[in-house]
mmCIF file of C-alpha atoms in Angstrom:
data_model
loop_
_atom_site.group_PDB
_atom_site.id
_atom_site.type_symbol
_atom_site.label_atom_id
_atom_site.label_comp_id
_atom_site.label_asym_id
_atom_site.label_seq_id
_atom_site.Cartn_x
_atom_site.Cartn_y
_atom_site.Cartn_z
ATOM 1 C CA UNK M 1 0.000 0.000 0.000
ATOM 2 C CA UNK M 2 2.937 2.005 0.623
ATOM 3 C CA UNK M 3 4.306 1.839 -2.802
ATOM 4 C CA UNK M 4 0.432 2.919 -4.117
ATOM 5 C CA UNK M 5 0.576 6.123 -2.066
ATOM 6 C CA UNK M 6 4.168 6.968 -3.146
ATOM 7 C CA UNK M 7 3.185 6.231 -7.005
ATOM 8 C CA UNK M 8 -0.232 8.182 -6.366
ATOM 9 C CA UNK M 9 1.410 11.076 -4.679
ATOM 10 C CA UNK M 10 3.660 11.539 -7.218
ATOM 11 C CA UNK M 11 1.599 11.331 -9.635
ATOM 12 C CA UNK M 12 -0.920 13.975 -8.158
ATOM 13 C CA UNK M 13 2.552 16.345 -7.355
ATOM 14 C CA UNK M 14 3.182 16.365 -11.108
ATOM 15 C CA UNK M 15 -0.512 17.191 -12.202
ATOM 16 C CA UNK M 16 -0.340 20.021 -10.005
ATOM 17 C CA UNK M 17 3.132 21.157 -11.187
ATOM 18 C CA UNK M 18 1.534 20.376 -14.862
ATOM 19 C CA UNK M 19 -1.395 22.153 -14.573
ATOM 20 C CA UNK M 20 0.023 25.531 -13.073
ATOM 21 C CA UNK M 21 2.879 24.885 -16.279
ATOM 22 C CA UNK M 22 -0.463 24.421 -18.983
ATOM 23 C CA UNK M 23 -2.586 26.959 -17.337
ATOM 24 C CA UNK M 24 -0.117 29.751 -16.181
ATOM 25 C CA UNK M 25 3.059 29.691 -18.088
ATOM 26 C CA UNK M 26 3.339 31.918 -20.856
ATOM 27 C CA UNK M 27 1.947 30.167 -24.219
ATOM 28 C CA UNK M 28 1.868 26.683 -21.435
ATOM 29 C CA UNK M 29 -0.961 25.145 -23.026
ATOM 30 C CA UNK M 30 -0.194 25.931 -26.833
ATOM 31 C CA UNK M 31 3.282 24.085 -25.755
ATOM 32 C CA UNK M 32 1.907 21.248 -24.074
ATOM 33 C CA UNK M 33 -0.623 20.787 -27.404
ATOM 34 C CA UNK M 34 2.787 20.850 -29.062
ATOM 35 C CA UNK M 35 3.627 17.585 -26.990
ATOM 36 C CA UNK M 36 1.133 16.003 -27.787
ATOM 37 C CA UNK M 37 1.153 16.243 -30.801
ATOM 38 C CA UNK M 38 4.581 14.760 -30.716
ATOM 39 C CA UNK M 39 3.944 12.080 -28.917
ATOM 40 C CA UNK M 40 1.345 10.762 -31.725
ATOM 41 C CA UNK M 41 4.195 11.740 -34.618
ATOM 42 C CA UNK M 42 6.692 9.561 -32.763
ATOM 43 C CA UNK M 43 5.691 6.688 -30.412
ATOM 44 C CA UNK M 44 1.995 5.857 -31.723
ATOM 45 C CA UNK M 45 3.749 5.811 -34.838
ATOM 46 C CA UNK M 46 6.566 3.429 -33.645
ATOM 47 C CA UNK M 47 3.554 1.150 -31.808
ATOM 48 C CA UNK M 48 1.355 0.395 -34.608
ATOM 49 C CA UNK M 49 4.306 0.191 -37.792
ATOM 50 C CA UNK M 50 7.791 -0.984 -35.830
ATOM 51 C CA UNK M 51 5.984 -3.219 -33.661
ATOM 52 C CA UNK M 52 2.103 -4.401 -35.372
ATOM 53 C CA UNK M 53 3.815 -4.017 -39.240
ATOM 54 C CA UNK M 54 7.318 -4.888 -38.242
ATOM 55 C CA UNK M 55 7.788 -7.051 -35.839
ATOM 56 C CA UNK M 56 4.395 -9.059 -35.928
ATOM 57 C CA UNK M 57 3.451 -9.308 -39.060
ATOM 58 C CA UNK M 58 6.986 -9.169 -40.732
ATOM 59 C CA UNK M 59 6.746 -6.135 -42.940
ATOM 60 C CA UNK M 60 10.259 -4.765 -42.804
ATOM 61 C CA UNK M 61 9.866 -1.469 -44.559
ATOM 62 C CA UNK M 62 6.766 -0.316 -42.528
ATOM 63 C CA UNK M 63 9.016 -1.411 -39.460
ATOM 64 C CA UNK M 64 11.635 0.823 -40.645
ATOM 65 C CA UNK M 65 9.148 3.170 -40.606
ATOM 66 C CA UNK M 66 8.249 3.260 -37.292
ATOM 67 C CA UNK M 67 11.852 2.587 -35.782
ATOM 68 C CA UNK M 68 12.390 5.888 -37.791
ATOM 69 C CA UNK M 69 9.177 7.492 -36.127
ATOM 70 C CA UNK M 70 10.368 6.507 -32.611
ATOM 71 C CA UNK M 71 13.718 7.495 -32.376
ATOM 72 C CA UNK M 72 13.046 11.302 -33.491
ATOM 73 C CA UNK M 73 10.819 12.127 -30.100
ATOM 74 C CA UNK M 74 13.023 14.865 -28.927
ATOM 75 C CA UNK M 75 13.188 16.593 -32.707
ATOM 76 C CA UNK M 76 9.484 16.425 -33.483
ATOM 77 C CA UNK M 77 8.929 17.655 -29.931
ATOM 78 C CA UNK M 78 11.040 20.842 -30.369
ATOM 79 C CA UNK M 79 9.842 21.163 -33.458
ATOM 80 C CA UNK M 80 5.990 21.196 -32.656
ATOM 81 C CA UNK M 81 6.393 22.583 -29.476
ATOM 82 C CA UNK M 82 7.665 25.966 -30.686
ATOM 83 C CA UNK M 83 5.379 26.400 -34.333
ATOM 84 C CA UNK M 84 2.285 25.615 -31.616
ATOM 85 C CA UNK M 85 4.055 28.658 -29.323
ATOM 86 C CA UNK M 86 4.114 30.320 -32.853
ATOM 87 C CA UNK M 87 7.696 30.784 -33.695
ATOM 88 C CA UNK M 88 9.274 31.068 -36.595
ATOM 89 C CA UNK M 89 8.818 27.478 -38.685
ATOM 90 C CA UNK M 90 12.499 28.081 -39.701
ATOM 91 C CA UNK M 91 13.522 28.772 -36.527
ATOM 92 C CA UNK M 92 11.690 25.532 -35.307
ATOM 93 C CA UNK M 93 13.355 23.279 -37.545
ATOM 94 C CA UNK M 94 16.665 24.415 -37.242
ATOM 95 C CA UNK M 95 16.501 24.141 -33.334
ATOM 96 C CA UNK M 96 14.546 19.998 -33.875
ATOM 97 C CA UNK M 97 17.447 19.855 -36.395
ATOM 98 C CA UNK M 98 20.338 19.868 -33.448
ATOM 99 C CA UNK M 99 18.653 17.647 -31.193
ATOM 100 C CA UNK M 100 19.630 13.856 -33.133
ATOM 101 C CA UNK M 101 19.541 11.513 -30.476
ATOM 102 C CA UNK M 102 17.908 13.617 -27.929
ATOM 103 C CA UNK M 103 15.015 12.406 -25.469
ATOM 104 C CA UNK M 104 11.717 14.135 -26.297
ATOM 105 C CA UNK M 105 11.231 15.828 -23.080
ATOM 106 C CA UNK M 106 14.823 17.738 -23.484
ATOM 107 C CA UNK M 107 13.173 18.380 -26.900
ATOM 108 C CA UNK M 108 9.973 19.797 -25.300
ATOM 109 C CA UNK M 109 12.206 22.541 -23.510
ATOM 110 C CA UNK M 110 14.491 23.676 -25.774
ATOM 111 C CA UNK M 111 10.973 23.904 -28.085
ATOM 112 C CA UNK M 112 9.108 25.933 -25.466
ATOM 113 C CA UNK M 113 12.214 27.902 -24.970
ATOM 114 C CA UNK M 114 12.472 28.751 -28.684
ATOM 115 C CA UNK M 115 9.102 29.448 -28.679
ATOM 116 C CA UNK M 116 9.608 32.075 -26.255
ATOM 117 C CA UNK M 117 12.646 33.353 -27.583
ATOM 118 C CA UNK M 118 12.182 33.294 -31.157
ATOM 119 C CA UNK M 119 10.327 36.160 -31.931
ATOM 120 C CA UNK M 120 11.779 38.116 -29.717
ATOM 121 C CA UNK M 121 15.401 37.219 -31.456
ATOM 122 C CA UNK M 122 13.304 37.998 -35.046
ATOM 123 C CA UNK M 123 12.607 41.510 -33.994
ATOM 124 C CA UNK M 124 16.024 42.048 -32.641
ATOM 125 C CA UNK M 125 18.185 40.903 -35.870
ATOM 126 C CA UNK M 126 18.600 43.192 -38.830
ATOM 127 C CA UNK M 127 16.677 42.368 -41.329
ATOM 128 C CA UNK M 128 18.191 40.469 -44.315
ATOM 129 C CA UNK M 129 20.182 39.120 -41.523
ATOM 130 C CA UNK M 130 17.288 37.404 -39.540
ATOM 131 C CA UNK M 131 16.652 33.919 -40.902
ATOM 132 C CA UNK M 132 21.064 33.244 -41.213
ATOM 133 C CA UNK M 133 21.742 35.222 -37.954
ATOM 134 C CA UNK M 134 19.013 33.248 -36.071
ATOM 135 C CA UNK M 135 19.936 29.726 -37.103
ATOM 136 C CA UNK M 136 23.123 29.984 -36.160
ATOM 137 C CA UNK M 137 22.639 30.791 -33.272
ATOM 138 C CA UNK M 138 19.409 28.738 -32.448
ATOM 139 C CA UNK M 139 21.822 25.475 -33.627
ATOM 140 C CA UNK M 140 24.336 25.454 -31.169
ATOM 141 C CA UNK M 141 22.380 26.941 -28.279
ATOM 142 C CA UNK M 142 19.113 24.266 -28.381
ATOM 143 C CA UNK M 143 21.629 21.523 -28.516
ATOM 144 C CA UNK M 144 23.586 23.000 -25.641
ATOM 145 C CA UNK M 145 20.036 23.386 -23.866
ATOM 146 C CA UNK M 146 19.117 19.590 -24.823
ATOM 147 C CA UNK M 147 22.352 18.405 -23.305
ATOM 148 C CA UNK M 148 22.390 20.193 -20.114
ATOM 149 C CA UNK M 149 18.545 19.482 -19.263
ATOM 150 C CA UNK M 150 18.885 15.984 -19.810
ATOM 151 C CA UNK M 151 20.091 14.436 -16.264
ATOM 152 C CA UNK M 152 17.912 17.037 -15.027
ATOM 153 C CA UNK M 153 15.134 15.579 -16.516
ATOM 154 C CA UNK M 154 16.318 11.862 -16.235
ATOM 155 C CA UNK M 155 16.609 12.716 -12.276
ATOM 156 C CA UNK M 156 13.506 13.900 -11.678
ATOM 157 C CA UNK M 157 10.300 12.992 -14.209
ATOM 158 C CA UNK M 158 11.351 9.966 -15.690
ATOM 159 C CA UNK M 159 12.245 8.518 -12.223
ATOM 160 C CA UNK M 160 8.531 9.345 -11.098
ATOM 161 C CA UNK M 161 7.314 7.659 -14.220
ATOM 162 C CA UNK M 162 9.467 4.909 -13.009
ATOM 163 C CA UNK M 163 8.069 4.574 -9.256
ATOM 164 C CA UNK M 164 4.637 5.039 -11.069
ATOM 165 C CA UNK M 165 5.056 1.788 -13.100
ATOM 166 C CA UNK M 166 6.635 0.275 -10.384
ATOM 167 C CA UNK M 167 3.358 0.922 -7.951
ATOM 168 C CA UNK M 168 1.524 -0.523 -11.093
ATOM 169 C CA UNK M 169 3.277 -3.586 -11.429
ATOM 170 C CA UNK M 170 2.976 -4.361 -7.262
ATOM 171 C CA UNK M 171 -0.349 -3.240 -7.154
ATOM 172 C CA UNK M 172 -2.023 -3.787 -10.222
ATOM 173 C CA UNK M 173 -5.961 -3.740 -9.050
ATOM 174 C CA UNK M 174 -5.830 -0.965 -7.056
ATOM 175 C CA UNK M 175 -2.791 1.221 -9.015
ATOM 176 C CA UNK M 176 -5.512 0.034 -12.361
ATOM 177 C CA UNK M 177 -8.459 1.633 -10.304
ATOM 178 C CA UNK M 178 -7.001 4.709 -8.994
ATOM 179 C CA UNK M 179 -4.563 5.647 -12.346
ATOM 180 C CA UNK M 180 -6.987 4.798 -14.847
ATOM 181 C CA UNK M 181 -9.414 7.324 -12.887
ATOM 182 C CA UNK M 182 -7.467 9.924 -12.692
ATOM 183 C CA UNK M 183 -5.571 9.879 -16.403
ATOM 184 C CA UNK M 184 -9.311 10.138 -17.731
ATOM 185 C CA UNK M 185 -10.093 13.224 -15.997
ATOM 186 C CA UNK M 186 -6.623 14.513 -16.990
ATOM 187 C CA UNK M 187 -7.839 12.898 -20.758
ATOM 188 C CA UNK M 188 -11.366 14.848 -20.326
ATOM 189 C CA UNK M 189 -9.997 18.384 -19.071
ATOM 190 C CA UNK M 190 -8.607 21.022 -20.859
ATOM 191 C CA UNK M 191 -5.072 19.307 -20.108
ATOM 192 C CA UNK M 192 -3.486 16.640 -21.766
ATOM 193 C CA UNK M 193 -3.228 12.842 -20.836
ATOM 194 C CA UNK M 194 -1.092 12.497 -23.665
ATOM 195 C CA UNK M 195 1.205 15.300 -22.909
ATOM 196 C CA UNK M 196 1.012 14.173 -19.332
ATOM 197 C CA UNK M 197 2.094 10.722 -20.259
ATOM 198 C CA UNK M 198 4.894 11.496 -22.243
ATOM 199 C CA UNK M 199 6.895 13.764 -19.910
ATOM 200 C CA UNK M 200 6.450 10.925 -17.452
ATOM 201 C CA UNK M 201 7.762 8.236 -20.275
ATOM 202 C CA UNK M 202 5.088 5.893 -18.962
ATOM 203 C CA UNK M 203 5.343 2.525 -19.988
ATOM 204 C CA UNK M 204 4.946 -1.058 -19.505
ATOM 205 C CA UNK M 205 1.501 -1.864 -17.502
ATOM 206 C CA UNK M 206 1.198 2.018 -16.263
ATOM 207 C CA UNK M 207 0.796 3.039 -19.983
ATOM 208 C CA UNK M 208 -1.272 -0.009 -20.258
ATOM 209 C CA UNK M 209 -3.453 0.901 -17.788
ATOM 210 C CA UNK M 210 -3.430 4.984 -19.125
ATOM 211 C CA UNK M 211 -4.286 3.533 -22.457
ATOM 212 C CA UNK M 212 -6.859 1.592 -22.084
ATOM 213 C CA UNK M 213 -8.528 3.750 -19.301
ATOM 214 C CA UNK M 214 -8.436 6.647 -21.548
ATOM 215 C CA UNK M 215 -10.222 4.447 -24.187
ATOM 216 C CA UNK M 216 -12.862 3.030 -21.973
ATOM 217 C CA UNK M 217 -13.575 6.192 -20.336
ATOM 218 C CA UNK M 218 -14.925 7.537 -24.037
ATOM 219 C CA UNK M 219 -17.949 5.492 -23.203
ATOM 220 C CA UNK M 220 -18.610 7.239 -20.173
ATOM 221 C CA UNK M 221 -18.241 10.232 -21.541
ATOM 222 C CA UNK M 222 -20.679 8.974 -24.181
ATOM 223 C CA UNK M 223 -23.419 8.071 -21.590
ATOM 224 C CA UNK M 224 -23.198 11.458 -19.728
ATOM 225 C CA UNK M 225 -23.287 13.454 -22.297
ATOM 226 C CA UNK M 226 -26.699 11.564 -23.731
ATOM 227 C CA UNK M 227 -27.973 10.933 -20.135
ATOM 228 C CA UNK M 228 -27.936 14.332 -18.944
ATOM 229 C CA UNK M 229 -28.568 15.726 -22.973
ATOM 230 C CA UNK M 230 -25.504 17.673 -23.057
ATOM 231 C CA UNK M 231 -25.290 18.836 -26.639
ATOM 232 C CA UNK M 232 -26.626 17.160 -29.950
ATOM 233 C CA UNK M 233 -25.444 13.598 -31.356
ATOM 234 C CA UNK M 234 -22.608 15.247 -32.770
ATOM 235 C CA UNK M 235 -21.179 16.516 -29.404
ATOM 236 C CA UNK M 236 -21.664 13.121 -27.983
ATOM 237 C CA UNK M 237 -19.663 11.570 -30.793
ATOM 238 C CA UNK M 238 -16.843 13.737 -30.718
ATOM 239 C CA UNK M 239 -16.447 13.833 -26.766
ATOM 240 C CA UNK M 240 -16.008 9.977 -27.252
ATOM 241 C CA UNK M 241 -13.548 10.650 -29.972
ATOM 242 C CA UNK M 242 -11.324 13.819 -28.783
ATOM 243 C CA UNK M 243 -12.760 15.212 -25.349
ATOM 244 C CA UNK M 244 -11.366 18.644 -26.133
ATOM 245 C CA UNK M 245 -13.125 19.092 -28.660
ATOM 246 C CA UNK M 246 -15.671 19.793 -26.752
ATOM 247 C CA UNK M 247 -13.929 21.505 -23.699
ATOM 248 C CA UNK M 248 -16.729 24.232 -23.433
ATOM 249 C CA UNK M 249 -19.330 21.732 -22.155
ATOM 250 C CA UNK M 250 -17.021 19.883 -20.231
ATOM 251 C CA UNK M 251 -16.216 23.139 -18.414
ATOM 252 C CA UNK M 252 -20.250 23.725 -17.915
ATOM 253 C CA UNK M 253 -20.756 20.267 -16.568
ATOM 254 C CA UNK M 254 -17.414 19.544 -14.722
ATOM 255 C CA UNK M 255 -18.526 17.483 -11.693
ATOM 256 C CA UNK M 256 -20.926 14.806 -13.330
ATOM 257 C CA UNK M 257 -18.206 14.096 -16.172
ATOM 258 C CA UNK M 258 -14.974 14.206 -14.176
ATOM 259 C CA UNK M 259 -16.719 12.050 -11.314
ATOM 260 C CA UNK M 260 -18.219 9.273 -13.674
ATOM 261 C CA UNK M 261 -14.850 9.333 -15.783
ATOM 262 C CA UNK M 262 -12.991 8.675 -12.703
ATOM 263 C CA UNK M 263 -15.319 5.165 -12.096
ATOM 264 C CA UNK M 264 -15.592 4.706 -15.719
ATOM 265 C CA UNK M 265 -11.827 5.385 -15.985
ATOM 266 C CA UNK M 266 -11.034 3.501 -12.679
ATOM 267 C CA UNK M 267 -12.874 0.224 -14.132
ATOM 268 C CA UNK M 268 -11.200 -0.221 -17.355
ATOM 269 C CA UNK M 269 -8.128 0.319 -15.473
ATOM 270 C CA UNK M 270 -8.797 -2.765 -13.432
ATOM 271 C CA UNK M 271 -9.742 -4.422 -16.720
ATOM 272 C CA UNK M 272 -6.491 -3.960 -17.892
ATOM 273 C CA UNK M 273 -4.353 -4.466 -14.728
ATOM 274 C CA UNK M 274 -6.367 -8.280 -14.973
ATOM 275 C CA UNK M 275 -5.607 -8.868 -18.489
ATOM 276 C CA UNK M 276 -1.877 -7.199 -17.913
ATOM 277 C CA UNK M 277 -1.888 -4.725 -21.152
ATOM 278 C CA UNK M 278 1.390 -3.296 -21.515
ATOM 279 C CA UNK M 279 2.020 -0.506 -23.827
ATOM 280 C CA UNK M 280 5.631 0.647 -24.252
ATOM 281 C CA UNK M 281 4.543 3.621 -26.026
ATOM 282 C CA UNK M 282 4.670 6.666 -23.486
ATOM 283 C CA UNK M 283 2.071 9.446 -24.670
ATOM 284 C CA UNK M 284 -1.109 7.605 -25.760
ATOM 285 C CA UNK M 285 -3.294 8.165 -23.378
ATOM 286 C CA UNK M 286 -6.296 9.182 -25.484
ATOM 287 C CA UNK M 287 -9.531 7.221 -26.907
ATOM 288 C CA UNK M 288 -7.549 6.519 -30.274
ATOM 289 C CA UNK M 289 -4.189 6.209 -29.203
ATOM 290 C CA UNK M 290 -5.311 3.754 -26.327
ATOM 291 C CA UNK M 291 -7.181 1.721 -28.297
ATOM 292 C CA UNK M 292 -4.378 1.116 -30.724
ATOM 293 C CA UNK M 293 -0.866 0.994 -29.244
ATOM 294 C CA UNK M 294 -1.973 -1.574 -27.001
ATOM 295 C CA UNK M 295 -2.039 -4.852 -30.824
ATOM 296 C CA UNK M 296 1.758 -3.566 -30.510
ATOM 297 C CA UNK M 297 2.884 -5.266 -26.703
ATOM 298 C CA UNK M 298 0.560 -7.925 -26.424
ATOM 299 C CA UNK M 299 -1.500 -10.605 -28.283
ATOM 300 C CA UNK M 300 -4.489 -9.260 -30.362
ATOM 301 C CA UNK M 301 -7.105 -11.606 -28.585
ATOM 302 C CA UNK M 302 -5.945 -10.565 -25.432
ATOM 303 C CA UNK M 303 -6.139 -6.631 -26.265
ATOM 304 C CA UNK M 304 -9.854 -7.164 -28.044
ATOM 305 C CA UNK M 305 -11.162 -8.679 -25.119
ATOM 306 C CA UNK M 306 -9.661 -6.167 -23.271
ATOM 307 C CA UNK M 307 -10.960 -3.312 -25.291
ATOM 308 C CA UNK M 308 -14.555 -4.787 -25.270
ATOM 309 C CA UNK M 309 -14.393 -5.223 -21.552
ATOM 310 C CA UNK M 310 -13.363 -2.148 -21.031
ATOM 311 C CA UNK M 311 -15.930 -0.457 -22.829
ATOM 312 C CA UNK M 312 -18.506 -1.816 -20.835
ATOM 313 C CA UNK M 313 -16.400 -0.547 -17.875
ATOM 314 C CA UNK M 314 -16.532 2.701 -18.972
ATOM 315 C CA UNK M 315 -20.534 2.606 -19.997
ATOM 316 C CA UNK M 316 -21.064 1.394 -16.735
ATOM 317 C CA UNK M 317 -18.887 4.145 -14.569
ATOM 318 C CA UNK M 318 -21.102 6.232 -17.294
ATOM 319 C CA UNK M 319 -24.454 5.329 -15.792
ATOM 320 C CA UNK M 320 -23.487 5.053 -12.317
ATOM 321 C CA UNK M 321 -21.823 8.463 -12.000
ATOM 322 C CA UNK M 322 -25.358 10.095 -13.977
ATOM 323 C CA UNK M 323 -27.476 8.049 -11.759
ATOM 324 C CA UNK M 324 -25.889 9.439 -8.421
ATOM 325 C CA UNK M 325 -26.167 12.760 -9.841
ATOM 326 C CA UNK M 326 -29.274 12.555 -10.384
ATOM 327 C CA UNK M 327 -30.573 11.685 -7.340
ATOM 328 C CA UNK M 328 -28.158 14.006 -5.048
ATOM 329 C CA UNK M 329 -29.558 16.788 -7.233
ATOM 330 C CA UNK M 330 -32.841 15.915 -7.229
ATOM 331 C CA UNK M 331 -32.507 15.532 -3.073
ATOM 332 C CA UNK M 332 -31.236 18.925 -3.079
ATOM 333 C CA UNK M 333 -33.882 20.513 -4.972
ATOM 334 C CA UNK M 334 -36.469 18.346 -2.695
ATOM 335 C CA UNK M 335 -34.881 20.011 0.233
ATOM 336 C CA UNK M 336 -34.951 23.749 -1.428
ATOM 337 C CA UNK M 337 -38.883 22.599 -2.132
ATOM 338 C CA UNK M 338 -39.368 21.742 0.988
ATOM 339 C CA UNK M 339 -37.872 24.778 2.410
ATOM 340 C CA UNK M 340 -40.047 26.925 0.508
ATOM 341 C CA UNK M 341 -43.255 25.143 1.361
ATOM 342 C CA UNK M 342 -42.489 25.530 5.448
ATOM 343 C CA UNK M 343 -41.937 29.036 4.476
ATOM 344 C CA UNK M 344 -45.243 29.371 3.376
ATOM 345 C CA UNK M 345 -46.964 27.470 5.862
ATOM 346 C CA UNK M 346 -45.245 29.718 8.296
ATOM 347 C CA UNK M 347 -46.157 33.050 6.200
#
């Protein structure tokens, strides 16, 4: 139980540090879009064509393909990271162009960092002189950043992604309950699971459990949002889909769909702590990515029944979080009724 409180506490320290970094920092959340974004160009690409095209099914070029994909996390990631802040695209290339061999969450910085910088170093530079004067200085100085960030980094997130999949792995059930609950609020709220995920390099039965939490948990969101009639048949698609899509009536309806996405969420962890789902591919915790990496780390039949299982997790956490809704709501205004009645009888 120990080792589930450590892995939970860290992982609630980071949220908080996250959140504050998405929701305060200057350009945060454009940068952290920028992550995720990478993550998908880079490790759900790797998943699916290294490890589904290559490795299982033998297709060597479509393996080389995603070997390719995987190995460029910390140049996609400076390169997203920094066109999402809105920098320069040159700019943004030439600093991803430094980084061979570099981890993507190094990458992330030296891409917010450009993204700060950028266009302030545009404006300073004569022009003519701009686009040659800025890339050579960008080159040498993102690499410089990339290299002295990295034990930094390696000594502080990626060991909390470490005790994280360690809690997993010694407490599957109740790590699979209490992670896949909270990764699909994360996946639901403005923030980003995936982004989350990443700078955590989650893997093994953690990601597993992210994955396929995030995946299940569409179906909750599914059954709230045509419960309660929260939008049209189009918003309930799409929130099943890509939650932020639809981050306006999220925001209006916070506390029914972040409380049923954490049971939804919670069950299909537990789903896939039982069927032990491991997903090596940090940064996919979202509906689609979750319900693909997974065919790359584990046997097909295993990660259908999974899936299926999982779905009916999350359109059970679905009606159970609407249903006590409901009826706290509809005690409250019984009470406010109530109130007004005695009111009037005293009147």
């Amino acid at each position: 139980m120990l080792d589930v409180l450590r892995g939970v506490g860290l992982l609630l320290f980071v949220l908080v540090l996250f959140s504050a970094f998405s929701l305060k920092a200057p350009k945060g959340e454009k940068a952290m879009s920028g992550l995720a974004g990478a993550a998908v160009a880079t490790f759900l690409i790797e998943a699916i064509f290294k490890y589904i095209f290559g490795d299982f099914l033998g297709i060597k070029f479509l393996g080389e393909v995603g070997a390719s994909s995987g190995s460029m996390g910390g140049v996609i990631a400076a390169a997203l990271v920094s066109i999402s802040m809105d920098a320069n695209p040159v700019y943004a290339v030439v600093a991803a162009a430094a980084l061979k061999g570099i981890g993507i969450l190094p990458g992330f910085l030296v891409g917010y960092l450009i993204g700060l910088a950028g266009p302030l170093l545009e404006k300073k530079l004569p022009k003519g002189l701009d686009l040659i004067g800025g890339a050579l200085i960008i080159a040498p100085l993102s690499r410089l950043i990339a290299k002295a960030t990295t034990p930094i980094v390696n000594s502080t997130l990626l060991i909390i992604g470490d005790v994280i999949r360690l809690s997993a792995e010694q407490s599957p059930f109740v790590m699979g309950f209490l992670l896949g609950g909270i990764i699909k609020i994360i996946c639901t709220s403005p923030l980003s699971s995936m982004a989350l995920t990443a700078m955590l390099n989650l893997k093994g039965l953690a990601m597993g459990i992210a994955g396929i939490a995030s995946f299940g948990g569409a179906f909750t969101n599914g059954v709230v949002f045509k419960r309660l009639k929260i939008g049209d048949r189009g918003n309930v698609i799409a929130v099943m889909l890509e939650p932020l899509t639809q981050a306006d009536l999220v925001t209006k309806n916070a506390p029914v769909i972040y409380f049923s996405d954490f049971i939804g969420g919670g069950i299909a962890g537990i789903v896939a702590a039982y069927f032990k789902i491991i997903n090596n591919a940090p940064g996919t915790a979202s509906p689609i990515p979750g319900l693909l990496a997974p065919f790359g780390f584990n046997n097909p039949k295993t990660v259908l029944t999974a899936l299926l299982l999982a779905a009916i997790g999350g359109l059970i956490g679905g009606f159970i979080g609407t249903t006590i809704y409901v009826f706290i709501k509809r005690l409250k205004e019984k009470k406010i009724n109530d109130g007004i009645i005695s009111e009037n009888k005293a009147v």
